[in-house]
Coordinates of C-alpha atoms in Angstrom, one line a residue:
Chain V
M774 CA 57.0 76.5 12.0
S775 CA 58.2 80.1 11.6
R776 CA 61.6 80.5 10.0
T777 CA 61.0 83.9 10.8
P778 CA 61.9 86.2 13.8
L779 CA 58.7 85.9 16.4
I780 CA 57.9 89.2 18.1
Y781 CA 55.4 89.3 21.3
L782 CA 53.0 92.2 20.8
A783 CA 52.5 93.4 24.5
G784 CA 50.4 96.3 25.4
P785 CA 47.0 96.8 26.8
D786 CA 45.4 96.2 23.2
V787 CA 44.0 92.9 24.8
F788 CA 41.7 95.2 27.0
F789 CA 40.4 97.6 23.9
P790 CA 36.9 96.8 22.5
E791 CA 36.8 93.9 20.0
A792 CA 36.7 95.8 16.7
I793 CA 39.1 98.1 17.8
R794 CA 41.4 95.7 19.3
T795 CA 40.8 93.3 16.0
R796 CA 41.6 96.3 13.5
I797 CA 44.9 97.4 15.4
E798 CA 46.2 93.8 15.6
A799 CA 45.6 93.1 11.9
R800 CA 47.6 96.0 11.0
K801 CA 50.4 95.0 13.5
K802 CA 50.8 91.6 12.1
A803 CA 50.5 93.4 8.4
I804 CA 53.5 95.4 9.2
L805 CA 55.3 92.8 11.0
E806 CA 54.7 90.7 8.1
D807 CA 56.1 93.2 5.7
H808 CA 59.2 93.3 7.5
G809 CA 60.0 89.8 7.6
L810 CA 58.8 89.4 11.3
T811 CA 56.4 86.7 12.6
A812 CA 53.7 88.3 15.4
L813 CA 52.9 86.2 18.6
S814 CA 49.8 88.0 20.3
P815 CA 48.4 86.7 23.8
C816 CA 45.2 87.1 21.9
D817 CA 46.0 84.3 19.3
N818 CA 46.2 81.9 22.5
D819 CA 43.1 80.0 22.1
L820 CA 42.0 79.2 25.9
D821 CA 38.8 77.4 27.3
L822 CA 39.0 79.4 30.3
E823 CA 34.7 78.5 30.7
Q824 CA 36.5 74.9 32.1
A825 CA 39.8 76.6 33.9
Q826 CA 39.3 76.4 37.5
D827 CA 41.8 78.9 37.3
P828 CA 41.6 81.3 34.6
A829 CA 43.6 83.8 35.2
R830 CA 46.6 81.2 36.1
V831 CA 45.8 79.9 32.4
I832 CA 46.4 83.1 30.4
F833 CA 49.6 83.9 32.6
E834 CA 50.8 80.8 31.8
A835 CA 50.3 80.9 28.0
N836 CA 51.9 84.6 27.7
K837 CA 54.4 83.1 29.6
A838 CA 54.8 80.4 27.2
L839 CA 54.5 82.6 24.7
M840 CA 57.2 84.8 25.8
D841 CA 59.6 82.3 26.3
R842 CA 59.4 81.2 22.4
A843 CA 59.5 84.7 21.2
Q844 CA 63.1 86.4 20.4
G845 CA 61.7 90.0 20.7
L846 CA 59.3 92.0 22.4
I847 CA 57.4 95.4 20.7
A848 CA 55.5 97.0 23.6
N849 CA 52.8 99.4 23.7
L850 CA 53.8 101.8 26.4
T851 CA 51.1 104.9 25.8
P852 CA 49.7 105.5 29.3
F853 CA 46.6 103.5 30.4
R854 CA 44.1 103.8 33.6
G855 CA 46.8 106.5 34.8
P856 CA 50.2 108.2 34.1
S857 CA 51.9 105.0 33.4
A858 CA 52.2 102.3 31.0
D859 CA 49.8 99.2 31.4
A860 CA 51.0 96.6 34.2
G861 CA 51.3 93.6 32.4
T862 CA 52.8 95.4 29.8
I863 CA 55.5 96.4 32.3
Y864 CA 55.9 92.9 33.7
E865 CA 56.4 91.7 30.3
L866 CA 59.0 94.4 29.2
G867 CA 61.0 93.4 32.4
Y868 CA 60.8 89.4 31.7
M869 CA 62.0 90.2 28.6
T870 CA 64.6 92.4 29.1
A871 CA 66.1 89.7 31.8
Q872 CA 66.3 86.8 28.9
N873 CA 68.7 89.3 26.9
K874 CA 65.7 90.0 24.3
P875 CA 65.1 93.0 22.1
V876 CA 62.6 94.8 22.8
C877 CA 61.5 98.3 22.0
A878 CA 58.1 100.4 22.7
Y879 CA 56.2 103.0 21.6
T880 CA 54.2 105.6 23.1
T881 CA 51.4 107.7 21.2
C882 CA 51.8 110.2 24.1
A883 CA 54.1 113.4 23.5
T884 CA 54.2 114.3 27.2
P885 CA 57.1 113.1 29.1
Y886 CA 56.3 111.3 32.7
N887 CA 57.5 114.0 35.3
E888 CA 55.0 116.7 33.1
R889 CA 52.1 113.9 33.0
V890 CA 52.4 113.3 37.0
A891 CA 53.2 116.7 38.4
G892 CA 53.1 119.0 35.2
G893 CA 57.3 119.3 36.0
A894 CA 57.0 119.7 39.6
D895 CA 59.5 117.9 41.4
T896 CA 56.9 116.3 44.0
D897 CA 53.6 115.0 43.0
Q898 CA 50.4 115.8 45.2
Q899 CA 51.2 113.3 47.9
G900 CA 54.6 115.0 48.4
T901 CA 56.9 112.1 46.6
M902 CA 59.5 112.8 44.3
V903 CA 59.1 112.9 40.8
E904 CA 62.2 112.2 38.2
G905 CA 63.2 114.8 36.3
F906 CA 64.5 113.1 33.6
G907 CA 62.1 114.1 30.8
L908 CA 61.9 110.3 30.0
C909 CA 58.7 108.6 29.1
D910 CA 57.9 106.2 32.0
N911 CA 59.6 105.3 35.2
L912 CA 63.4 105.1 34.4
M913 CA 63.6 101.2 34.9
L914 CA 61.2 100.7 32.1
D915 CA 63.0 103.4 29.4
C916 CA 66.4 102.5 30.3
G917 CA 65.6 98.9 30.3
I918 CA 64.5 99.5 26.6
M919 CA 67.9 101.2 25.7
S920 CA 69.5 98.4 27.5
T921 CA 68.5 96.1 25.1
G922 CA 69.9 98.4 22.0
G923 CA 66.2 98.8 21.4
F924 CA 64.3 102.5 22.1
I925 CA 61.0 104.2 22.0
A926 CA 59.1 106.0 19.3
K927 CA 56.9 108.4 20.4
G928 CA 53.8 110.3 19.2
T929 CA 52.5 113.7 19.0
I930 CA 49.2 113.5 21.3
P931 CA 49.1 115.4 24.3
W932 CA 48.5 113.8 27.7
R933 CA 44.8 114.4 29.0
P934 CA 44.5 112.9 33.0
K935 CA 41.4 111.2 31.6
G936 CA 44.1 109.0 29.4
L937 CA 44.4 109.0 25.8
S938 CA 41.5 106.5 24.1
P939 CA 41.9 103.0 22.8
E940 CA 42.1 104.7 19.1
E941 CA 44.6 106.8 20.1
S942 CA 46.8 104.2 21.5
F943 CA 48.1 103.1 18.3
D944 CA 49.4 105.1 15.2
E945 CA 51.2 102.8 12.1
D946 CA 54.2 105.3 11.3
L947 CA 55.4 104.6 14.8
F948 CA 54.9 100.6 14.9
R949 CA 56.5 100.9 11.2
E950 CA 59.9 102.3 12.6
L951 CA 59.9 100.1 15.2
A952 CA 59.1 97.1 13.0
S953 CA 62.2 98.1 10.7
A954 CA 64.4 98.4 13.8
M955 CA 63.8 94.9 14.5
R956 CA 64.5 93.5 11.0
D957 CA 67.9 95.2 11.4
H958 CA 68.6 93.6 14.6
F959 CA 68.3 90.6 13.2
Q960 CA 69.7 90.7 10.1
N961 CA 72.7 91.9 12.0
T962 CA 72.7 89.3 14.2
Chain K
M348 CA 80.6 89.0 51.5
S349 CA 77.1 87.9 53.5
R350 CA 76.3 84.5 53.6
T351 CA 72.6 85.3 54.3
P352 CA 70.3 85.2 51.2
L353 CA 70.0 88.3 49.9
I354 CA 66.6 90.1 48.9
Y355 CA 66.0 93.2 46.5
L356 CA 63.7 95.7 48.1
A357 CA 61.3 97.3 45.2
G358 CA 58.6 99.5 45.6
P359 CA 57.7 103.5 45.1
D360 CA 59.0 103.9 48.5
V361 CA 62.3 105.6 46.7
F362 CA 59.9 108.7 45.9
F363 CA 59.0 108.9 49.4
P364 CA 59.8 112.2 51.1
E365 CA 63.5 111.4 53.0
A366 CA 62.0 111.1 56.8
I367 CA 59.2 108.7 55.8
R368 CA 61.3 106.6 53.7
T369 CA 64.4 106.6 55.9
R370 CA 62.1 105.2 58.5
I371 CA 60.2 102.4 56.9
E372 CA 63.1 101.3 54.9
A373 CA 64.9 100.9 58.7
R374 CA 62.0 98.8 59.5
K375 CA 62.3 96.5 56.6
K376 CA 66.0 95.8 56.7
A377 CA 65.5 95.2 60.5
I378 CA 62.5 92.7 60.1
L379 CA 65.0 90.9 57.5
E380 CA 67.7 90.9 59.4
D381 CA 65.6 89.0 62.4
H382 CA 64.5 86.4 59.7
G383 CA 68.3 85.5 58.7
L384 CA 68.1 87.3 55.2
T385 CA 70.3 90.6 54.4
A386 CA 68.5 93.6 52.3
L387 CA 69.5 94.8 49.3
S388 CA 68.3 98.2 48.5
P389 CA 68.3 100.7 45.5
C390 CA 68.8 103.6 48.6
D391 CA 72.1 102.2 49.3
N392 CA 73.6 102.6 45.7
D393 CA 76.2 105.4 46.3
L394 CA 75.8 107.0 42.9
D395 CA 77.5 110.3 41.8
L396 CA 74.8 111.7 39.8
E397 CA 75.9 115.0 39.7
Q398 CA 78.9 113.9 37.4
A399 CA 76.8 111.8 35.2
Q400 CA 76.4 112.2 31.3
D401 CA 72.6 110.3 32.0
P402 CA 72.0 110.2 35.4
A403 CA 68.8 107.8 34.4
R404 CA 71.0 104.8 33.2
V405 CA 73.1 105.3 35.7
I406 CA 70.5 104.1 38.2
F407 CA 68.9 101.7 36.0
E408 CA 72.8 100.0 36.0
A409 CA 73.2 99.8 39.6
N410 CA 69.2 99.1 40.3
K411 CA 69.9 95.8 37.6
A412 CA 73.1 95.1 39.2
L413 CA 71.8 94.9 42.8
M414 CA 69.2 92.6 41.0
D415 CA 71.7 90.0 39.9
R416 CA 73.1 89.7 43.0
A417 CA 70.0 89.5 44.6
Q418 CA 68.4 85.7 45.6
G419 CA 64.8 87.2 46.1
L420 CA 62.6 90.3 45.8
I421 CA 60.0 91.7 48.4
A422 CA 57.8 94.7 46.2
N423 CA 55.9 97.1 47.6
L424 CA 52.8 96.7 45.3
T425 CA 50.0 99.6 47.3
P426 CA 48.8 101.4 44.2
F427 CA 50.9 104.2 43.2
R428 CA 50.1 106.9 41.0
G429 CA 46.6 105.1 40.0
P430 CA 45.3 102.2 40.1
S431 CA 48.2 100.2 39.6
A432 CA 51.5 99.8 41.1
D433 CA 54.7 101.5 40.5
A434 CA 55.7 100.9 37.1
G435 CA 59.4 100.7 38.1
T436 CA 58.2 97.9 40.8
I437 CA 56.3 96.2 38.7
Y438 CA 59.2 95.8 35.7
E439 CA 62.0 94.8 38.7
L440 CA 59.3 92.3 39.3
G441 CA 59.1 90.9 36.0
Y442 CA 62.7 90.9 35.8
M443 CA 63.3 88.7 38.8
T444 CA 60.7 86.1 37.9
A445 CA 62.3 85.5 34.5
Q446 CA 65.7 84.4 36.6
N447 CA 63.5 82.5 38.3
K448 CA 63.8 83.7 41.8
P449 CA 61.5 83.6 44.4
V450 CA 59.1 86.9 44.4
C451 CA 56.8 88.2 46.9
A452 CA 54.8 91.3 47.5
Y453 CA 52.6 93.1 49.8
T454 CA 49.6 95.5 49.2
T455 CA 47.9 97.5 52.0
C456 CA 45.1 98.2 49.8
A457 CA 42.2 95.8 50.5
T458 CA 40.5 97.0 47.3
P459 CA 41.0 94.6 44.0
Y460 CA 42.1 96.0 40.7
N461 CA 38.6 95.2 39.3
E462 CA 36.8 97.4 42.2
R463 CA 39.6 100.5 41.9
V464 CA 39.2 100.3 37.9
A465 CA 35.8 100.0 37.5
G466 CA 33.8 99.6 40.8
G467 CA 33.7 95.8 39.9
A468 CA 32.3 96.9 36.5
D469 CA 33.2 94.8 33.1
T470 CA 34.5 97.8 31.9
D471 CA 36.1 101.2 32.7
Q472 CA 35.3 104.8 31.5
Q473 CA 36.9 104.3 28.2
G474 CA 35.1 101.1 27.2
T475 CA 38.2 98.7 28.0
M476 CA 37.7 95.3 29.3
V477 CA 38.3 95.0 33.2
E478 CA 39.5 91.4 34.1
G479 CA 36.7 90.2 36.8
F480 CA 39.4 88.0 38.6
G481 CA 39.4 90.1 41.9
L482 CA 43.2 90.2 41.8
C483 CA 45.5 92.7 43.2
D484 CA 46.7 93.9 39.9
N485 CA 46.9 93.0 36.3
L486 CA 47.0 89.3 36.3
M487 CA 50.6 89.2 35.2
L488 CA 52.0 90.5 38.3
D489 CA 49.4 88.4 40.6
C490 CA 50.2 84.9 38.7
G491 CA 53.8 86.0 38.2
I492 CA 54.3 85.9 41.8
M493 CA 52.6 82.5 42.6
S494 CA 55.0 81.1 39.7
T495 CA 57.6 81.6 41.5
G496 CA 56.1 80.1 45.0
G497 CA 55.3 83.3 46.4
F498 CA 52.2 85.4 47.3
I499 CA 50.5 89.0 48.0
A500 CA 50.0 89.6 51.4
K501 CA 47.0 92.0 51.5
G502 CA 46.4 94.6 53.9
T503 CA 42.9 96.0 54.9
I504 CA 42.9 99.9 53.8
P505 CA 40.0 100.7 51.2
W506 CA 41.3 102.0 48.1
R507 CA 40.7 105.9 47.3
P508 CA 40.9 107.4 44.0
K509 CA 43.2 110.0 45.2
G510 CA 45.5 107.4 46.5
L511 CA 46.9 105.7 49.3
S512 CA 50.0 108.0 51.1
P513 CA 53.3 107.0 51.7
E514 CA 52.7 106.5 55.5
E515 CA 49.8 104.2 54.5
S516 CA 52.0 102.1 52.2
F517 CA 53.7 100.2 55.0
D518 CA 52.3 97.4 57.1
E519 CA 55.0 95.7 59.5
D520 CA 52.7 92.8 59.7
L521 CA 52.5 92.0 56.9
F522 CA 56.5 92.4 55.7
R523 CA 57.2 90.3 58.5
E524 CA 54.6 87.5 57.0
L525 CA 56.8 88.3 53.6
A526 CA 60.2 87.9 55.6
S527 CA 59.1 84.6 57.3
A528 CA 57.8 83.0 53.9
M529 CA 61.5 84.1 52.3
R530 CA 63.5 82.7 55.3
D531 CA 61.1 79.1 54.8
H532 CA 62.0 79.3 51.0
F533 CA 65.6 79.7 51.4
Q534 CA 65.8 76.9 54.6
N535 CA 63.9 74.4 52.3
T536 CA 65.9 74.7 49.4

């Protein structure tokens, strides 16, 4: 059994091409270990999906069990397949904040949500209102993270409508900042 | 104090143009009332944002307080500003499932997530893997809802890359189906 705090790694990284995903995850795990923390990754679940009647449910239950074990979460909120973060990652963020666990996040994208969605205008192309707060994403995400004492570390890559690539969705310096904050949190509680 | 179960209304509806939003919300509230349920809507929060130092945080705390009071949630998961549901709505879904509250959802879009993202292919334009389960959205959402005993009611509108309009993001019959399931849930518990 690990005695170090367990940190769930949330992000669209699970969908990245194998070689990129493996490299990024190894770096994340090493950085957490340097800070006295242990990573829990959905990719470490050893699931027999071939035999499963409902493979989606098997994956869900395994991820849920990992989150219930974890004491904190670090999320990759870099926009994925649209102007917002990955849907699964957002779900996990809400799930962990409801358990009053510390969560923090990074996005490598420097452009705020309202600029990404509508170039800074008050409404988007469908006429729906765009929050003008200049936050990283929908305010429930930004403020949900802050409400646990966490924060979002922001990168420097400008938004492109086509989105950022998997390679661009990781930044060691940002991740190190979050690992350091998580270590401090658990040392002080 | 209301003695009927309180149901939080989650959805991108809060961003719709005023007249559309008001009309849809009135219908949702009436349908819930017909089923012996009381709607809690983020739009009913009477917040003084002009005077607020951090208006985003004020909105967040008010929504959070509403969710903590609510006994269930009905979410509008119709794709919003991309192939997935609204980010704030997904956060709220995760938050409420972590509290073991019954959640259910509707989407008026008939096209499954993997078709929306990649036309049914295994990878998207960035080379990232697309789950082939034919679900409404990322599996954490679909399975998270099912794990509470809830379900997703699906409409008939085909996906368009430009997205569905606010008017297309509501369907009375779907909502009535969910209200009925919620009523049954609370009658049996």
